[in-house]
């Protein structure tokens, strides 16, 4: 099977304690809510539920970078709700489905193998409108058989790079990122090294999804962006990265 090394990937904090991802992911949940209407619009306009479910009466969805929940449960519930709504709006008997049977839904929860899947599985909603399965592995490689998925979804996960660009830790490189943990407030060579890594990673992600998706399938990606022309150090995430770098430096000095 086509694989992609994920040895260097760090997972979010597992469990449901004070410092767990599941209790510290309100920002990510808000991002899902902000774009919900846009996603619904796109599905209502472009996703042909009746056609895509005609061969097996099943719609297969994957959440790539799902973490430990609960945001993913809300996102998957939203997707299934709107897909059902779309199906009802298309309702007409076909040769394959003369009774207009509503399709069944299968959701694959994907994250790196070190993700706390136990917390995810034990907190799955009791009344969920889909069959659930976990899929460990990097979304930078192929995770599913060819033409097997109908909808690939990823929220606030694609900006995680597969690895730290090597130049950043190389003192002989112009992109040596000494004293920083990010490209905020860094020379252009550092920004370029991050950009090159992201371009490569995004290409791998899209190549893999192109193989896995059926014709007419859909990719939904939610990720942070930067307004054109806005300096990185003026963004909240940039300010946070600068503060973290200065705290780390203080800790090293102590
Ligand atoms: C900030 S969390 C977002 C989780 C969830 N989508 C949400 O909205 O709450 C990013 C997740 O992406 C996962 N991730 C990062 N890189 C990944 C990769 N290459 N393959 C699979 N999962 C990855 C991380 O392990 C983490 O759980």
Coordinates of N, CA and C and ligand atoms in Angstrom, one line a residue, residues 4-6 9-12 21 25 28-29 32 63-72 75 110-115 135 137-141 143 153-162, ligand 1:
X4 N 3.2 6.9 3.7 CA 4.0 8.1 3.8 C 4.5 8.1 5.3
X5 N 5.8 8.2 5.5 CA 6.3 8.2 6.8 C 5.7 9.3 7.7
X6 N 5.3 8.9 8.9 CA 4.8 9.9 9.8 C 5.5 9.9 11.1
X9 N 5.6 13.0 13.3 CA 4.4 13.7 13.6 C 4.1 13.6 15.1
X10 N 3.8 14.8 15.7 CA 3.4 14.9 17.1 C 1.8 15.0 17.1
X11 N 1.2 14.3 18.0 CA -0.2 14.3 18.1 C -0.6 15.4 19.2
X12 N -1.9 15.7 19.2 CA -2.4 16.7 20.2 C -2.5 15.9 21.5
X21 N -6.6 18.2 24.3 CA -7.1 18.9 23.1 C -8.6 19.0 23.2
X25 N -10.0 23.3 22.5 CA -10.1 23.4 21.0 C -11.3 24.2 20.6
X28 N -10.7 26.1 17.2 CA -10.9 25.2 16.0 C -12.4 25.0 15.8
X29 N -13.2 24.9 16.9 CA -14.7 24.7 16.8 C -15.3 25.9 16.2
X32 N -15.0 26.0 12.5 CA -15.9 25.1 11.8 C -17.3 25.8 11.7
X63 N -12.6 12.3 7.7 CA -12.1 13.5 8.3 C -10.6 13.3 8.5
X64 N -9.8 14.1 7.8 CA -8.4 14.0 7.8 C -7.8 14.9 8.8
X65 N -7.2 14.3 9.9 CA -6.7 15.2 11.0 C -7.8 15.5 12.0
X66 N -8.4 14.4 12.4 CA -9.7 14.6 13.2 C -9.4 14.9 14.7
X67 N -8.2 14.6 15.2 CA -7.8 14.7 16.6 C -8.6 13.8 17.5
X68 N -8.9 14.2 18.7 CA -9.6 13.3 19.7 C -11.0 13.6 19.8
X69 N -11.6 14.6 19.1 CA -12.9 15.0 19.3 C -12.9 16.2 20.3
X70 N -14.1 16.8 20.6 CA -15.4 16.5 20.0 C -15.7 17.3 18.7
X71 N -14.7 18.2 18.3 CA -15.1 19.0 17.1 C -15.4 18.2 15.9
X72 N -14.7 17.1 15.7 CA -14.9 16.3 14.5 C -16.4 15.7 14.5
X75 N -18.6 18.4 13.2 CA -18.4 18.6 11.8 C -19.0 17.4 11.0
X110 N -9.6 10.0 10.5 CA -8.1 9.8 10.3 C -7.3 10.7 11.1
X111 N -6.2 10.2 11.6 CA -5.2 11.1 12.2 C -3.9 10.2 12.3
X112 N -2.8 10.8 12.8 CA -1.5 10.1 12.8 C -1.7 9.0 13.9
X113 N -0.9 7.9 13.8 CA -1.1 6.7 14.6 C -0.9 7.1 16.1
X114 N -0.1 8.1 16.4 CA 0.0 8.4 17.9 C -1.1 9.3 18.4
X115 N -2.1 9.6 17.6 CA -3.3 10.3 18.1 C -4.0 9.4 19.1
X135 N -8.8 5.5 11.0 CA -7.8 5.2 10.0 C -6.5 5.9 10.4
X137 N -2.6 7.1 10.1 CA -1.6 7.3 9.0 C -1.6 8.8 8.6
X138 N -0.6 9.1 7.9 CA -0.5 10.5 7.4 C -1.3 10.8 6.2
X139 N -2.0 11.9 6.3 CA -2.8 12.3 5.1 C -2.0 12.9 4.0
X140 N -0.6 12.9 4.2 CA 0.2 13.3 3.1 C 0.5 12.1 2.1
X141 N -0.1 10.9 2.5 CA 0.0 9.8 1.6 C -1.4 9.2 1.4
X143 N -4.4 6.9 1.8 CA -4.9 6.2 3.0 C -6.1 5.2 2.7
X153 N -12.6 15.5 4.0 CA -12.8 16.8 4.8 C -11.6 16.9 5.7
X154 N -11.1 18.2 5.8 CA -10.0 18.4 6.7 C -10.1 19.8 7.3
X155 N -10.1 19.9 8.7 CA -10.3 21.2 9.3 C -9.1 21.5 10.2
X156 N -8.5 22.7 10.0 CA -7.4 23.2 10.8 C -6.3 22.1 11.1
X157 N -6.0 21.5 10.0 CA -5.0 20.4 10.1 C -3.9 20.5 9.0
X158 N -4.3 21.0 7.8 CA -3.4 20.9 6.7 C -2.2 21.8 6.8
X159 N -2.3 22.8 7.7 CA -1.1 23.6 7.9 C 0.0 23.0 8.7
X160 N -0.3 21.8 9.3 CA 0.7 21.0 10.0 C 1.7 20.4 8.9
X161 N 3.0 20.9 9.0 CA 3.9 20.4 8.0 C 4.3 18.9 8.3
X162 N 4.8 18.2 7.3 CA 5.2 16.8 7.5 C 6.5 16.8 8.2
Ligands
LIG1 C1 -5.5 21.4 15.4 S1 -5.9 19.7 15.2 C2 -7.5 19.8 14.4 C3 -8.4 18.7 14.8 C4 -9.8 18.8 14.3 N1 -9.9 18.7 12.8 C5 -10.6 19.9 14.8 O1 -11.1 20.7 14.0 O2 -10.7 20.0 16.0 C6 -4.9 19.1 13.9 C7 -4.9 17.6 13.8 O3 -4.2 17.2 12.5 C8 -3.5 16.1 12.8 N2 -2.5 15.9 11.7 C9 -1.4 16.8 11.5 N3 -0.7 16.3 10.5 C10 -1.3 15.2 10.1 C11 -1.0 14.2 9.0 N4 0.0 14.4 8.2 N5 -1.8 13.2 8.9 C12 -2.9 13.0 9.7 N6 -3.2 13.8 10.7 C13 -2.4 14.9 10.9 C14 -2.9 16.3 14.2 O4 -2.4 15.1 14.7 C15 -4.1 16.9 14.9 O5 -4.8 16.0 15.5

